[in-house]
Amino acid sequence: MIGERLPERLSPLAARFGLRPWYGDIHNHCGISYGHGSLEAALRRARRQLDFVSVTGHAYWPDMPVDDASVAHIVDFHVKGFARLQKLWAGHFEELARADEPGVFTVFPGYEIHSFAHGDYTVVYRDIAGQPLIEAETPTELHRLLRAAVGDGAFAFPHHIGYRLGARGVNWDSVVAELSPVMEIVSMHGCSETSVMDRPFLHSMGPSDGFSTARHGLSRGHRFGFLGNTDHHSGYPGSYGHGRSAVYAAENDRDALWEAINGRRTNALTGDSSHLFLAVGDAVQGATVAAGGNAELELEAVGGGFIDCIDVIRNGDIVARVTPDLAPSPIEVANGSMETLLVLELGWGARGSFHDWTGTLELLDGEILGVEPRLRGPEVVSPLEGDGDGEDEARVELDGSRISFALRAMANPNNSTAATQAIAARIRIRPDSRVRLTVDGQVFEASAERLLQGALSGNLGPIDSPAFRLHPLPRPHQWQWHGSIGIEPLRRGEWLYARMRQANGQWNWTSPIFCE
């Protein structure tokens, strides 16, 4: 967020606990192993739209199918990627240290281990300097070796857990709770919350399996928090819509973030840096409560756009659903002026083309409070698919009531995959406020009242030319909600969490609250 972060007046429940959300991606890849793009570029891109990051190398695969000729091409790029990481590992800490800025942008080292038998794990270290690259064949062995090497300075989380057991999905029987306080439930691979979601597993590795989902693991008695990460392979941490995490801590501090992750005060998100906070009495997401305690659930939500619904999930069942349009309860009530969200989306045009957008977005007779870049990287995963690097020099800057930008947007590759780039701004408008977009020498204007009634779109030229869209402005009750929900007292072994779906298809999941 460029400018003012989410203020306490829009997150009073989280502020009551001395917490605020910080957004990051701790599982993504670049050219330090197999992947594309330089580490320097990946860290620069991460800083544009994240508060913390870990850029992950591919390190080890103990049960790799080396004797299967049909997948020799896959084995080949893995072997080369592992060797590359081994070569670069010791020296890459200097690059991480240069990018790290205490209190502003936090960098954690990390790497990945694959496994058919146990699922894939991402190892994350707390401290930057000189961490070991440990190879282990089981989570138990990994836990033992990490503890011997760095004590409590590392954890490892399963990712893309939804793949079936034996196909690099999670193995619930070998999960080590002390090693894995959190698990990744959404990424480019798909969503692993439950069997049927609107983000299915489409990778060549196969579909998801119901017994590998987060809900199944929770029903088996495992306790873990939720993460979202991109698993992006083209040096673009935080690539919009592919996954990210929110960590609730008092400040963007290495130790504070580390304590929050290990305390499961985490959310999994898909794209927008939204806010969803859950409390039962004095316990927030990730915590454990006593049986029979407080039966009132407090919820606080600040969307990155129009909120469709907020669900409360208890032991796998939806026990409450909030639809803000039907039960409005905004955190802040408009009084003369109104705070809302302005989103500019850029792209479209003839397939296979791109456009370099340069321009400004101004708010006349209003205030721009903060700016959130929503930028995507190229969706190239395998080294066999192309280099996917594209040294991206996107720029998004806020100066008073004007946002200046320069960025490249690819045309959408088909009618169901978005490749657009976007800029979101939290703004305060008055009755006479107007929005002015100046791009490629053309000027487009719309009143705030016009955008409250619906989106405004335009092309730079004739049909099939690059186009823009100014999204509709939500009223406070459409992007904020807070309130209490009465629930039956929690019983021993139960768990509950909340999830929020936005009208633009972006999601947010809180980690569960557990009952002893």
Short mmCIF file of C-alpha atoms in Angstrom, two decimals:
data_model
loop_
_atom_site.label_atom_id
_atom_site.label_comp_id
_atom_site.label_asym_id
_atom_site.label_seq_id
_atom_site.Cartn_x
_atom_site.Cartn_y
_atom_site.Cartn_z
CA MET A 1 0.00 0.00 0.00
CA ILE A 2 1.41 3.37 -1.06
CA GLY A 3 0.24 6.07 1.30
CA GLU A 4 -1.91 5.51 4.38
CA ARG A 5 -2.24 1.87 5.48
CA LEU A 6 -5.52 0.44 6.73
CA PRO A 7 -6.28 2.85 9.61
CA GLU A 8 -7.42 1.79 13.06
CA ARG A 9 -10.82 3.36 12.52
CA LEU A 10 -11.41 0.79 9.76
CA SER A 11 -10.02 -2.09 11.84
CA PRO A 12 -11.11 -1.34 15.42
CA LEU A 13 -11.45 -5.03 16.37
CA ALA A 14 -7.91 -5.88 15.24
CA ALA A 15 -6.64 -2.66 16.85
CA ARG A 16 -8.23 -3.72 20.14
CA PHE A 17 -5.77 -6.63 20.12
CA GLY A 18 -2.91 -4.37 19.04
CA LEU A 19 -2.75 -6.00 15.60
CA ARG A 20 -2.88 -5.02 11.94
CA PRO A 21 -2.50 -7.02 8.72
CA TRP A 22 0.78 -7.26 6.85
CA TYR A 23 0.78 -8.85 3.40
CA GLY A 24 3.34 -11.20 1.90
CA ASP A 25 4.24 -14.19 -0.25
CA ILE A 26 6.65 -16.76 1.20
CA HIS A 27 6.51 -19.39 -1.56
CA ASN A 28 7.50 -18.31 -5.06
CA HIS A 29 10.36 -18.96 -7.45
CA CYS A 30 12.87 -17.30 -9.76
CA GLY A 31 16.07 -18.21 -11.58
CA ILE A 32 18.08 -19.16 -8.49
CA SER A 33 16.87 -22.73 -9.12
CA TYR A 34 14.51 -23.72 -11.90
CA GLY A 35 12.36 -20.74 -12.65
CA HIS A 36 12.73 -17.45 -14.47
CA GLY A 37 13.94 -13.98 -13.65
CA SER A 38 16.71 -12.73 -11.40
CA LEU A 39 16.53 -12.71 -7.61
CA GLU A 40 17.16 -8.96 -7.66
CA ALA A 41 14.13 -8.38 -9.93
CA ALA A 42 11.94 -10.70 -7.84
CA LEU A 43 12.73 -8.78 -4.67
CA ARG A 44 12.13 -5.45 -6.40
CA ARG A 45 8.75 -6.61 -7.69
CA ALA A 46 7.81 -7.98 -4.27
CA ARG A 47 8.43 -4.64 -2.62
CA ARG A 48 5.98 -2.89 -4.98
CA GLN A 49 2.98 -4.63 -3.46
CA LEU A 50 4.04 -6.67 -0.40
CA ASP A 51 5.25 -6.08 3.16
CA PHE A 52 7.32 -9.28 3.43
CA VAL A 53 8.59 -12.03 1.16
CA SER A 54 10.59 -15.22 0.86
CA VAL A 55 11.88 -16.07 -2.62
CA THR A 56 12.10 -19.84 -2.71
CA GLY A 57 14.61 -22.14 -4.39
CA HIS A 58 13.93 -25.75 -5.40
CA ALA A 59 16.36 -27.90 -3.45
CA TYR A 60 15.67 -31.64 -3.23
CA TRP A 61 13.41 -34.50 -4.33
CA PRO A 62 14.31 -37.78 -2.63
CA ASP A 63 11.81 -39.97 -4.51
CA MET A 64 12.17 -38.30 -7.91
CA PRO A 65 11.18 -40.71 -10.76
CA VAL A 66 14.68 -40.97 -12.21
CA ASP A 67 14.04 -44.38 -13.80
CA ASP A 68 10.92 -43.39 -15.73
CA ALA A 69 11.92 -42.43 -19.27
CA SER A 70 8.52 -40.83 -19.97
CA VAL A 71 9.26 -38.00 -17.52
CA ALA A 72 13.00 -37.68 -18.16
CA HIS A 73 12.49 -34.09 -19.36
CA ILE A 74 10.95 -33.19 -15.97
CA VAL A 75 13.70 -34.94 -14.04
CA ASP A 76 16.30 -33.10 -16.13
CA PHE A 77 15.19 -29.56 -15.30
CA HIS A 78 14.75 -30.47 -11.63
CA VAL A 79 18.27 -31.89 -11.38
CA LYS A 80 19.70 -28.79 -13.06
CA GLY A 81 17.62 -26.50 -10.84
CA PHE A 82 18.78 -28.23 -7.66
CA ALA A 83 22.41 -27.93 -8.75
CA ARG A 84 21.95 -24.25 -9.52
CA LEU A 85 20.53 -23.57 -6.05
CA GLN A 86 23.41 -25.46 -4.42
CA LYS A 87 25.82 -23.23 -6.33
CA LEU A 88 24.06 -19.94 -5.55
CA TRP A 89 22.78 -20.63 -2.02
CA ALA A 90 25.72 -19.36 0.02
CA GLY A 91 25.97 -16.11 -1.93
CA HIS A 92 22.31 -15.21 -2.24
CA PHE A 93 22.01 -14.03 1.38
CA GLU A 94 23.81 -10.80 0.48
CA GLU A 95 21.07 -10.00 -2.05
CA LEU A 96 18.40 -10.76 0.54
CA ALA A 97 20.09 -8.52 3.10
CA ARG A 98 20.28 -5.61 0.63
CA ALA A 99 16.56 -5.83 -0.04
CA ASP A 100 15.54 -6.13 3.61
CA GLU A 101 14.57 -2.86 5.34
CA PRO A 102 13.57 -3.18 9.01
CA GLY A 103 10.08 -1.91 9.69
CA VAL A 104 9.32 -1.47 6.00
CA PHE A 105 10.04 -4.64 4.03
CA THR A 106 11.01 -7.96 5.62
CA VAL A 107 12.83 -10.72 3.73
CA PHE A 108 13.02 -14.35 4.89
CA PRO A 109 15.26 -17.00 3.28
CA GLY A 110 13.60 -20.21 2.11
CA TYR A 111 13.67 -23.25 -0.16
CA GLU A 112 11.45 -26.15 -1.22
CA ILE A 113 11.62 -29.94 -0.95
CA HIS A 114 9.44 -32.17 -3.17
CA SER A 115 8.10 -35.59 -2.19
CA PHE A 116 5.63 -38.06 -3.62
CA ALA A 117 5.35 -39.82 -0.28
CA HIS A 118 4.95 -36.83 2.04
CA GLY A 119 3.97 -33.91 -0.17
CA ASP A 120 5.99 -30.80 -0.95
CA TYR A 121 7.28 -28.57 1.87
CA THR A 122 8.61 -25.03 1.90
CA VAL A 123 11.27 -24.30 4.53
CA VAL A 124 11.42 -20.73 5.85
CA TYR A 125 14.17 -19.29 8.08
CA ARG A 126 13.71 -16.42 10.50
CA ASP A 127 17.14 -14.86 10.07
CA ILE A 128 18.96 -14.03 6.85
CA ALA A 129 22.63 -14.74 7.41
CA GLY A 130 24.18 -18.09 6.56
CA GLN A 131 21.28 -20.53 6.86
CA PRO A 132 21.85 -24.20 5.95
CA LEU A 133 20.41 -25.96 2.91
CA ILE A 134 19.15 -29.16 4.53
CA GLU A 135 18.05 -32.23 2.59
CA ALA A 136 15.63 -34.61 4.34
CA GLU A 137 13.44 -37.47 3.18
CA THR A 138 10.63 -37.13 5.75
CA PRO A 139 9.05 -34.29 7.74
CA THR A 140 10.25 -35.94 10.96
CA GLU A 141 13.84 -35.97 9.73
CA LEU A 142 13.52 -32.41 8.44
CA HIS A 143 12.20 -31.25 11.81
CA ARG A 144 15.06 -32.94 13.68
CA LEU A 145 17.76 -31.52 11.40
CA LEU A 146 16.33 -28.00 11.42
CA ARG A 147 16.03 -27.94 15.21
CA ALA A 148 19.61 -29.17 15.55
CA ALA A 149 20.85 -26.50 13.12
CA VAL A 150 18.82 -23.39 14.00
CA GLY A 151 16.62 -24.19 16.99
CA ASP A 152 13.28 -22.42 16.64
CA GLY A 153 14.58 -20.31 13.74
CA ALA A 154 12.84 -22.31 11.01
CA PHE A 155 9.51 -23.86 10.13
CA ALA A 156 8.32 -25.80 7.08
CA PHE A 157 4.81 -25.83 5.65
CA PRO A 158 3.12 -28.18 3.19
CA HIS A 159 1.91 -26.49 0.02
CA HIS A 160 -0.54 -27.34 -2.78
CA ILE A 161 -1.80 -29.84 -0.22
CA GLY A 162 -4.88 -30.76 -2.30
CA TYR A 163 -3.06 -33.09 -4.68
CA ARG A 164 -3.79 -36.73 -3.89
CA LEU A 165 -1.57 -38.69 -1.52
CA GLY A 166 1.34 -40.05 -3.54
CA ALA A 167 1.14 -37.24 -6.11
CA ARG A 168 2.85 -34.54 -4.03
CA GLY A 169 -0.25 -33.81 -1.94
CA VAL A 170 -0.16 -33.69 1.86
CA ASN A 171 0.37 -36.87 3.88
CA TRP A 172 -1.61 -36.28 7.07
CA ASP A 173 0.05 -39.26 8.77
CA SER A 174 3.52 -37.71 8.53
CA VAL A 175 2.68 -34.09 9.36
CA VAL A 176 4.70 -32.79 12.34
CA ALA A 177 2.72 -30.13 14.21
CA GLU A 178 5.80 -28.41 15.68
CA LEU A 179 7.38 -28.16 12.23
CA SER A 180 4.25 -26.93 10.41
CA PRO A 181 2.15 -24.40 12.37
CA VAL A 182 0.66 -23.24 9.04
CA MET A 183 -0.20 -24.75 5.66
CA GLU A 184 -0.70 -23.22 2.23
CA ILE A 185 -4.31 -23.65 1.11
CA VAL A 186 -4.34 -21.52 -2.05
CA SER A 187 -1.83 -20.71 -4.80
CA MET A 188 -1.53 -20.78 -8.59
CA HIS A 189 -2.17 -24.52 -8.33
CA GLY A 190 -5.69 -24.00 -6.96
CA CYS A 191 -7.59 -23.91 -3.68
CA SER A 192 -7.29 -26.73 -1.15
CA GLU A 193 -9.92 -25.55 1.34
CA THR A 194 -12.46 -28.20 0.39
CA SER A 195 -13.38 -30.52 -2.48
CA VAL A 196 -15.34 -28.04 -4.61
CA MET A 197 -14.14 -24.46 -5.05
CA ASP A 198 -14.12 -21.91 -7.85
CA ARG A 199 -10.31 -22.29 -8.11
CA PRO A 200 -9.83 -25.92 -9.18
CA PHE A 201 -6.49 -27.67 -9.65
CA LEU A 202 -5.72 -27.43 -13.39
CA HIS A 203 -1.95 -28.08 -13.47
CA SER A 204 -0.67 -31.12 -15.40
CA MET A 205 0.03 -32.78 -12.02
CA GLY A 206 -3.67 -33.55 -11.75
CA PRO A 207 -6.84 -32.65 -9.82
CA SER A 208 -7.30 -32.25 -6.08
CA ASP A 209 -8.53 -35.00 -3.76
CA GLY A 210 -11.07 -34.48 -0.97
CA PHE A 211 -8.96 -36.30 1.61
CA SER A 212 -6.08 -33.89 0.97
CA THR A 213 -8.08 -30.73 1.68
CA ALA A 214 -7.69 -28.42 4.66
CA ARG A 215 -11.11 -29.31 6.01
CA HIS A 216 -10.27 -33.00 5.95
CA GLY A 217 -7.03 -32.38 7.84
CA LEU A 218 -8.85 -30.27 10.44
CA SER A 219 -11.49 -32.99 10.82
CA ARG A 220 -8.67 -35.46 11.58
CA GLY A 221 -7.57 -33.29 14.50
CA HIS A 222 -4.65 -31.43 12.94
CA ARG A 223 -4.25 -27.84 14.04
CA PHE A 224 -2.74 -25.42 11.56
CA GLY A 225 -3.15 -21.88 10.30
CA PHE A 226 -3.84 -20.87 6.71
CA LEU A 227 -1.42 -19.35 4.21
CA GLY A 228 -1.85 -18.23 0.63
CA ASN A 229 1.16 -17.83 -1.68
CA THR A 230 1.64 -17.55 -5.42
CA ASP A 231 4.04 -20.45 -6.13
CA HIS A 232 4.88 -18.19 -9.07
CA HIS A 233 7.85 -19.33 -11.19
CA SER A 234 8.68 -16.16 -13.11
CA GLY A 235 10.23 -14.01 -10.41
CA TYR A 236 7.02 -12.17 -9.50
CA PRO A 237 6.17 -12.59 -5.78
CA GLY A 238 2.66 -11.39 -4.99
CA SER A 239 1.50 -11.72 -8.61
CA TYR A 240 -2.10 -10.55 -8.40
CA GLY A 241 -4.79 -13.19 -8.02
CA HIS A 242 -2.39 -16.10 -7.49
CA GLY A 243 -2.29 -16.05 -3.68
CA ARG A 244 -0.83 -14.16 -0.76
CA SER A 245 -0.87 -14.23 3.03
CA ALA A 246 -1.94 -11.74 5.67
CA VAL A 247 -0.10 -11.92 8.99
CA TYR A 248 -1.57 -10.10 11.99
CA ALA A 249 1.19 -8.50 14.03
CA ALA A 250 1.78 -5.19 15.78
CA GLU A 251 4.46 -4.09 13.31
CA ASN A 252 6.38 -5.15 10.23
CA ASP A 253 9.21 -6.57 12.28
CA ARG A 254 11.05 -9.84 11.72
CA ASP A 255 10.40 -11.17 15.22
CA ALA A 256 6.80 -9.90 15.32
CA LEU A 257 5.94 -11.54 11.99
CA TRP A 258 7.69 -14.74 13.03
CA GLU A 259 5.77 -14.93 16.30
CA ALA A 260 2.47 -14.25 14.51
CA ILE A 261 3.03 -16.97 11.89
CA ASN A 262 3.98 -19.52 14.54
CA GLY A 263 0.92 -18.39 16.53
CA ARG A 264 -1.24 -19.02 13.41
CA ARG A 265 -2.45 -15.40 13.27
CA THR A 266 -2.56 -15.71 9.51
CA ASN A 267 -5.03 -15.46 6.65
CA ALA A 268 -4.92 -16.94 3.16
CA LEU A 269 -5.90 -14.58 0.35
CA THR A 270 -6.14 -14.87 -3.40
CA GLY A 271 -5.51 -11.32 -4.61
CA ASP A 272 -6.81 -8.14 -2.98
CA SER A 273 -5.10 -7.13 0.28
CA SER A 274 -8.35 -7.37 2.19
CA HIS A 275 -8.91 -7.59 5.94
CA LEU A 276 -10.92 -10.31 7.71
CA PHE A 277 -10.56 -10.62 11.45
CA LEU A 278 -12.21 -13.10 13.80
CA ALA A 279 -12.45 -13.13 17.60
CA VAL A 280 -14.17 -15.31 20.19
CA GLY A 281 -13.76 -13.57 23.53
CA ASP A 282 -10.04 -12.90 23.94
CA ALA A 283 -9.02 -15.37 21.22
CA VAL A 284 -8.36 -14.45 17.58
CA GLN A 285 -7.71 -16.62 14.52
CA GLY A 286 -5.16 -19.30 15.23
CA ALA A 287 -5.75 -19.36 18.97
CA THR A 288 -7.12 -22.10 21.21
CA VAL A 289 -10.09 -21.55 23.54
CA ALA A 290 -11.51 -23.53 26.42
CA ALA A 291 -14.63 -25.62 25.91
CA GLY A 292 -17.96 -24.03 26.81
CA GLY A 293 -16.61 -20.50 26.80
CA ASN A 294 -17.78 -17.29 25.16
CA ALA A 295 -20.46 -18.02 22.56
CA GLU A 296 -20.27 -14.71 20.73
CA LEU A 297 -18.27 -14.44 17.56
CA GLU A 298 -16.99 -11.01 16.48
CA LEU A 299 -16.19 -10.38 12.83
CA GLU A 300 -14.60 -7.45 11.04
CA ALA A 301 -14.18 -7.23 7.27
CA VAL A 302 -12.71 -4.62 4.94
CA GLY A 303 -12.85 -5.84 1.35
CA GLY A 304 -10.73 -4.91 -1.61
CA GLY A 305 -13.98 -4.39 -3.49
CA PHE A 306 -17.65 -5.27 -3.16
CA ILE A 307 -18.15 -8.03 -0.53
CA ASP A 308 -20.37 -10.83 -1.78
CA CYS A 309 -20.64 -12.86 1.43
CA ILE A 310 -18.85 -13.82 4.63
CA ASP A 311 -19.22 -17.41 5.88
CA VAL A 312 -18.53 -18.90 9.29
CA ILE A 313 -17.39 -22.53 8.96
CA ARG A 314 -17.69 -24.77 12.03
CA ASN A 315 -16.40 -28.34 11.84
CA GLY A 316 -16.80 -28.25 8.07
CA ASP A 317 -20.33 -26.83 7.98
CA ILE A 318 -21.47 -23.30 7.15
CA VAL A 319 -23.22 -22.16 10.33
CA ALA A 320 -23.66 -18.48 9.46
CA ARG A 321 -23.59 -16.35 6.33
CA VAL A 322 -23.45 -12.56 6.20
CA THR A 323 -24.49 -10.78 3.01
CA PRO A 324 -23.66 -7.09 3.52
CA ASP A 325 -26.24 -5.90 0.98
CA LEU A 326 -28.95 -7.65 3.02
CA ALA A 327 -27.51 -6.96 6.47
CA PRO A 328 -25.49 -3.73 6.16
CA SER A 329 -23.17 -2.91 9.04
CA PRO A 330 -20.35 -0.66 7.81
CA ILE A 331 -17.47 0.19 10.12
CA GLU A 332 -17.60 3.82 9.08
CA VAL A 333 -20.82 5.70 8.21
CA ALA A 334 -20.60 8.36 5.50
CA ASN A 335 -21.16 11.89 6.76
CA GLY A 336 -20.81 14.54 4.06
CA SER A 337 -17.86 12.76 2.45
CA MET A 338 -17.52 9.05 1.78
CA GLU A 339 -14.58 6.67 1.76
CA THR A 340 -14.62 4.18 -1.10
CA LEU A 341 -12.40 2.15 -3.44
CA LEU A 342 -11.36 3.27 -6.91
CA VAL A 343 -9.94 0.56 -9.21
CA LEU A 344 -8.40 1.20 -12.62
CA GLU A 345 -7.90 -1.92 -14.76
CA LEU A 346 -5.75 -1.86 -17.91
CA GLY A 347 -5.23 -4.35 -20.72
CA TRP A 348 -7.34 -6.14 -23.35
CA GLY A 349 -6.53 -5.65 -27.04
CA ALA A 350 -5.71 -8.20 -29.73
CA ARG A 351 -4.59 -11.58 -28.44
CA GLY A 352 -0.86 -12.11 -28.39
CA SER A 353 -0.20 -8.37 -28.08
CA PHE A 354 0.70 -6.07 -25.21
CA HIS A 355 0.52 -2.35 -24.50
CA ASP A 356 2.83 -0.12 -22.46
CA TRP A 357 0.53 2.15 -20.48
CA THR A 358 1.79 5.52 -19.27
CA GLY A 359 -0.47 8.06 -17.64
CA THR A 360 -2.06 9.53 -14.55
CA LEU A 361 -5.20 8.94 -12.53
CA GLU A 362 -6.42 12.04 -10.69
CA LEU A 363 -9.13 12.61 -8.11
CA LEU A 364 -10.56 16.12 -8.34
CA ASP A 365 -12.21 17.56 -5.20
CA GLY A 366 -11.35 14.50 -3.11
CA GLU A 367 -8.49 12.73 -1.33
CA ILE A 368 -6.43 9.70 -2.27
CA LEU A 369 -5.60 7.96 1.03
CA GLY A 370 -3.62 4.98 -0.22
CA VAL A 371 -2.73 3.06 -3.36
CA GLU A 372 -2.50 -0.72 -3.82
CA PRO A 373 -0.82 -1.95 -7.03
CA ARG A 374 -2.50 -5.12 -8.33
CA LEU A 375 0.15 -6.31 -10.76
CA ARG A 376 0.51 -9.70 -12.42
CA GLY A 377 3.59 -11.50 -13.66
CA PRO A 378 3.73 -13.88 -16.65
CA GLU A 379 2.16 -17.27 -15.95
CA VAL A 380 5.13 -19.39 -16.98
CA VAL A 381 5.87 -22.33 -14.69
CA SER A 382 8.05 -24.94 -16.39
CA PRO A 383 11.44 -24.00 -17.91
CA LEU A 384 10.16 -25.87 -20.97
CA GLU A 385 7.51 -23.20 -21.56
CA GLY A 386 9.84 -20.25 -22.25
CA ASP A 387 12.00 -17.86 -20.30
CA GLY A 388 9.13 -15.82 -18.80
CA ASP A 389 11.56 -13.23 -17.41
CA GLY A 390 10.58 -9.90 -18.93
CA GLU A 391 12.51 -7.45 -16.76
CA ASP A 392 9.45 -5.54 -15.65
CA GLU A 393 9.96 -1.92 -14.67
CA ALA A 394 6.39 -1.07 -13.71
CA ARG A 395 5.98 2.18 -11.80
CA VAL A 396 3.08 3.30 -9.60
CA GLU A 397 3.54 6.53 -7.62
CA LEU A 398 1.24 8.70 -5.51
CA ASP A 399 1.65 12.47 -5.40
CA GLY A 400 -1.16 14.17 -3.53
CA SER A 401 -4.36 13.59 -5.47
CA ARG A 402 -2.60 12.13 -8.52
CA ILE A 403 -1.36 8.60 -9.24
CA SER A 404 1.20 8.34 -12.03
CA PHE A 405 1.91 4.97 -13.59
CA ALA A 406 3.88 3.20 -16.29
CA LEU A 407 3.24 -0.51 -16.77
CA ARG A 408 2.88 -3.20 -19.39
CA ALA A 409 -0.35 -5.18 -19.76
CA MET A 410 -0.63 -8.27 -21.94
CA ALA A 411 -3.81 -8.95 -23.85
CA ASN A 412 -5.99 -11.63 -22.26
CA PRO A 413 -4.94 -15.01 -23.74
CA ASN A 414 -8.51 -16.33 -23.88
CA ASN A 415 -11.99 -15.45 -22.70
CA SER A 416 -11.56 -16.91 -19.21
CA THR A 417 -7.99 -16.01 -18.17
CA ALA A 418 -7.28 -12.43 -17.10
CA ALA A 419 -3.91 -10.85 -17.88
CA THR A 420 -4.91 -7.29 -17.03
CA GLN A 421 -2.99 -5.01 -14.66
CA ALA A 422 -4.75 -2.84 -12.09
CA ILE A 423 -4.27 -0.07 -9.57
CA ALA A 424 -6.59 0.26 -6.57
CA ALA A 425 -6.90 3.36 -4.42
CA ARG A 426 -8.70 4.05 -1.17
CA ILE A 427 -10.26 7.47 -1.68
CA ARG A 428 -12.48 9.98 0.10
CA ILE A 429 -15.03 11.61 -2.18
CA ARG A 430 -17.51 14.47 -1.92
CA PRO A 431 -20.64 15.15 -3.99
CA ASP A 432 -18.67 17.05 -6.65
CA SER A 433 -15.67 14.70 -6.86
CA ARG A 434 -14.49 13.67 -10.31
CA VAL A 435 -12.01 11.11 -11.64
CA ARG A 436 -9.72 12.03 -14.52
CA LEU A 437 -7.71 9.40 -16.42
CA THR A 438 -5.01 10.69 -18.76
CA VAL A 439 -3.36 7.99 -20.82
CA ASP A 440 -1.54 7.96 -24.16
CA GLY A 441 -2.48 11.60 -24.74
CA GLN A 442 -6.19 10.95 -24.25
CA VAL A 443 -8.28 12.25 -21.35
CA PHE A 444 -11.31 10.47 -19.89
CA GLU A 445 -13.41 11.90 -17.04
CA ALA A 446 -16.24 10.60 -14.90
CA SER A 447 -18.03 11.98 -11.88
CA ALA A 448 -18.02 10.01 -8.66
CA GLU A 449 -21.79 9.82 -8.98
CA ARG A 450 -21.40 8.15 -12.38
CA LEU A 451 -19.03 5.55 -10.93
CA LEU A 452 -21.35 4.92 -7.98
CA GLN A 453 -23.91 3.80 -10.57
CA GLY A 454 -21.62 1.46 -12.50
CA ALA A 455 -18.26 0.81 -14.17
CA LEU A 456 -16.94 2.99 -16.98
CA SER A 457 -14.90 1.46 -19.80
CA GLY A 458 -13.16 2.79 -22.88
CA ASN A 459 -10.77 1.84 -25.68
CA LEU A 460 -7.71 3.71 -26.89
CA GLY A 461 -8.73 3.11 -30.49
CA PRO A 462 -11.07 0.93 -32.54
CA ILE A 463 -12.29 -2.58 -31.73
CA ASP A 464 -9.49 -4.88 -30.47
CA SER A 465 -7.46 -1.91 -29.25
CA PRO A 466 -6.15 -1.77 -25.64
CA ALA A 467 -8.84 -0.76 -23.18
CA PHE A 468 -9.39 0.44 -19.62
CA ARG A 469 -12.06 -0.04 -17.00
CA LEU A 470 -12.83 2.15 -14.02
CA HIS A 471 -14.62 -0.17 -11.63
CA PRO A 472 -17.80 0.93 -9.85
CA LEU A 473 -17.34 2.64 -6.49
CA PRO A 474 -18.73 0.65 -3.55
CA ARG A 475 -20.65 2.43 -0.83
CA PRO A 476 -19.34 1.85 2.73
CA HIS A 477 -21.78 -0.95 3.54
CA GLN A 478 -20.75 -2.80 0.38
CA TRP A 479 -17.04 -3.11 1.23
CA GLN A 480 -17.06 -3.05 5.06
CA TRP A 481 -18.84 -5.12 7.67
CA HIS A 482 -18.54 -5.61 11.40
CA GLY A 483 -20.73 -7.24 13.98
CA SER A 484 -21.36 -10.14 16.32
CA ILE A 485 -22.82 -13.55 15.54
CA GLY A 486 -24.27 -15.75 18.25
CA ILE A 487 -22.97 -19.32 18.19
CA GLU A 488 -23.38 -22.39 20.35
CA PRO A 489 -20.52 -22.71 22.87
CA LEU A 490 -17.54 -24.54 21.38
CA ARG A 491 -17.02 -28.12 22.45
CA ARG A 492 -13.75 -29.97 22.89
CA GLY A 493 -12.05 -30.71 19.56
CA GLU A 494 -14.15 -28.28 17.52
CA TRP A 495 -12.82 -25.59 15.19
CA LEU A 496 -14.21 -22.69 13.24
CA TYR A 497 -13.00 -20.12 10.76
CA ALA A 498 -14.38 -17.39 8.53
CA ARG A 499 -14.03 -16.83 4.82
CA MET A 500 -14.99 -13.88 2.63
CA ARG A 501 -15.79 -13.89 -1.06
CA GLN A 502 -15.80 -10.65 -3.02
CA ALA A 503 -17.93 -9.97 -6.07
CA ASN A 504 -14.72 -9.78 -8.16
CA GLY A 505 -13.94 -13.41 -7.27
CA GLN A 506 -11.18 -12.72 -4.73
CA TRP A 507 -11.20 -14.62 -1.42
CA ASN A 508 -9.91 -14.30 2.15
CA TRP A 509 -9.81 -17.11 4.74
CA THR A 510 -8.97 -16.64 8.43
CA SER A 511 -7.05 -19.34 10.22
CA PRO A 512 -9.27 -21.44 12.50
CA ILE A 513 -9.92 -20.93 16.19
CA PHE A 514 -9.56 -24.27 17.97
CA CYS A 515 -11.26 -25.62 21.07
CA GLU A 516 -9.13 -27.61 23.51
#
